Amino acid sequence: MIRSDEFIKRKIGTQFVIVAVGTASKKFSGMISVNSTGSFIWDQLEKNITMDELVAALTDYYDIDAETARRDAEGFVDTLKGVGAIAE
């Protein structure tokens, strides 16, 4: 999975948000507010990555167990897929 080039992450003050640009903004006009973990996941999705690779990156970076990392990653990725922010 890889993030769509029609969505971008921006920092507004101390918050990160993901917004649609171009034609994607016609379908999704909102924004997704993300915490530091969501920002990390978004950055990992710059390259074509599998869920297993994403889980490994999360466990390495945050020193958490794989079950927690997978649950959190799958939930966030599902949100991103729902708005078209991930191209598969």
Short mmCIF file of C-alpha atoms in Angstrom, two decimals:
data_model
loop_
_atom_site.label_atom_id
_atom_site.label_comp_id
_atom_site.label_asym_id
_atom_site.label_seq_id
_atom_site.Cartn_x
_atom_site.Cartn_y
_atom_site.Cartn_z
CA MET A 1 0.00 0.00 0.00
CA ILE A 2 1.13 3.53 -0.70
CA ARG A 3 -0.37 6.91 0.01
CA SER A 4 -2.19 8.74 -2.74
CA ASP A 5 -0.40 11.72 -4.23
CA GLU A 6 -3.71 13.58 -3.99
CA PHE A 7 -3.44 13.84 -0.20
CA ILE A 8 -0.84 15.80 1.73
CA LYS A 9 0.18 16.15 5.35
CA ARG A 10 0.60 19.62 6.79
CA LYS A 11 1.54 20.92 10.20
CA ILE A 12 -0.75 23.61 11.58
CA GLY A 13 0.66 24.90 14.86
CA THR A 14 1.42 21.77 16.82
CA GLN A 15 -1.12 19.59 14.95
CA PHE A 16 -0.67 17.50 11.82
CA VAL A 17 -3.53 17.18 9.35
CA ILE A 18 -4.01 15.23 6.15
CA VAL A 19 -5.99 16.99 3.44
CA ALA A 20 -7.09 16.20 -0.09
CA VAL A 21 -5.78 18.25 -3.00
CA GLY A 22 -6.62 18.28 -6.69
CA THR A 23 -9.50 16.13 -7.84
CA ALA A 24 -9.59 14.22 -4.54
CA SER A 25 -10.77 17.40 -2.82
CA LYS A 26 -14.04 17.11 -4.76
CA LYS A 27 -14.76 13.80 -3.05
CA PHE A 28 -13.28 14.57 0.37
CA SER A 29 -13.36 18.17 1.49
CA GLY A 30 -12.50 17.59 5.14
CA MET A 31 -9.26 16.98 6.94
CA ILE A 32 -7.93 14.20 9.10
CA SER A 33 -6.21 15.35 12.27
CA VAL A 34 -3.39 12.98 13.20
CA ASN A 35 -1.19 12.52 16.23
CA SER A 36 2.52 11.73 16.08
CA THR A 37 1.83 8.03 15.43
CA GLY A 38 -0.52 8.86 12.57
CA SER A 39 2.12 11.20 11.17
CA PHE A 40 4.72 8.43 11.41
CA ILE A 41 2.43 5.97 9.62
CA TRP A 42 1.70 8.54 6.89
CA ASP A 43 5.43 9.05 6.37
CA GLN A 44 5.97 5.28 6.13
CA LEU A 45 3.30 5.11 3.43
CA GLU A 46 5.49 7.25 1.16
CA LYS A 47 6.98 4.00 -0.10
CA ASN A 48 5.07 0.93 -1.16
CA ILE A 49 4.86 -0.97 2.13
CA THR A 50 2.99 -4.01 3.36
CA MET A 51 1.04 -4.10 6.61
CA ASP A 52 3.67 -6.45 8.05
CA GLU A 53 6.42 -3.96 7.18
CA LEU A 54 4.41 -1.13 8.70
CA VAL A 55 3.87 -3.12 11.90
CA ALA A 56 7.61 -3.85 12.09
CA ALA A 57 8.42 -0.16 11.64
CA LEU A 58 5.99 0.77 14.41
CA THR A 59 7.32 -1.83 16.83
CA ASP A 60 10.90 -0.73 16.17
CA TYR A 61 10.19 3.00 16.45
CA TYR A 62 7.78 2.97 19.39
CA ASP A 63 8.99 -0.16 21.21
CA ILE A 64 5.47 -1.63 21.38
CA ASP A 65 4.22 -5.15 20.84
CA ALA A 66 3.20 -6.29 17.38
CA GLU A 67 -0.45 -6.90 18.34
CA THR A 68 -0.93 -3.30 19.49
CA ALA A 69 0.95 -1.95 16.47
CA ARG A 70 -1.15 -3.99 14.05
CA ARG A 71 -4.46 -3.04 15.67
CA ASP A 72 -3.60 0.67 15.62
CA ALA A 73 -2.14 0.59 12.11
CA GLU A 74 -5.08 -1.31 10.64
CA GLY A 75 -7.55 1.13 12.18
CA PHE A 76 -5.74 4.17 10.82
CA VAL A 77 -5.13 2.59 7.41
CA ASP A 78 -8.84 1.72 7.18
CA THR A 79 -9.67 5.39 7.82
CA LEU A 80 -7.24 6.45 5.10
CA LYS A 81 -8.65 3.91 2.65
CA GLY A 82 -12.15 5.12 3.41
CA VAL A 83 -11.37 8.61 2.13
CA GLY A 84 -9.16 7.46 -0.77
CA ALA A 85 -5.86 8.55 0.79
CA ILE A 86 -4.23 5.18 0.11
CA ALA A 87 -3.63 3.87 -3.40
CA GLU A 88 -3.20 0.11 -3.59
#
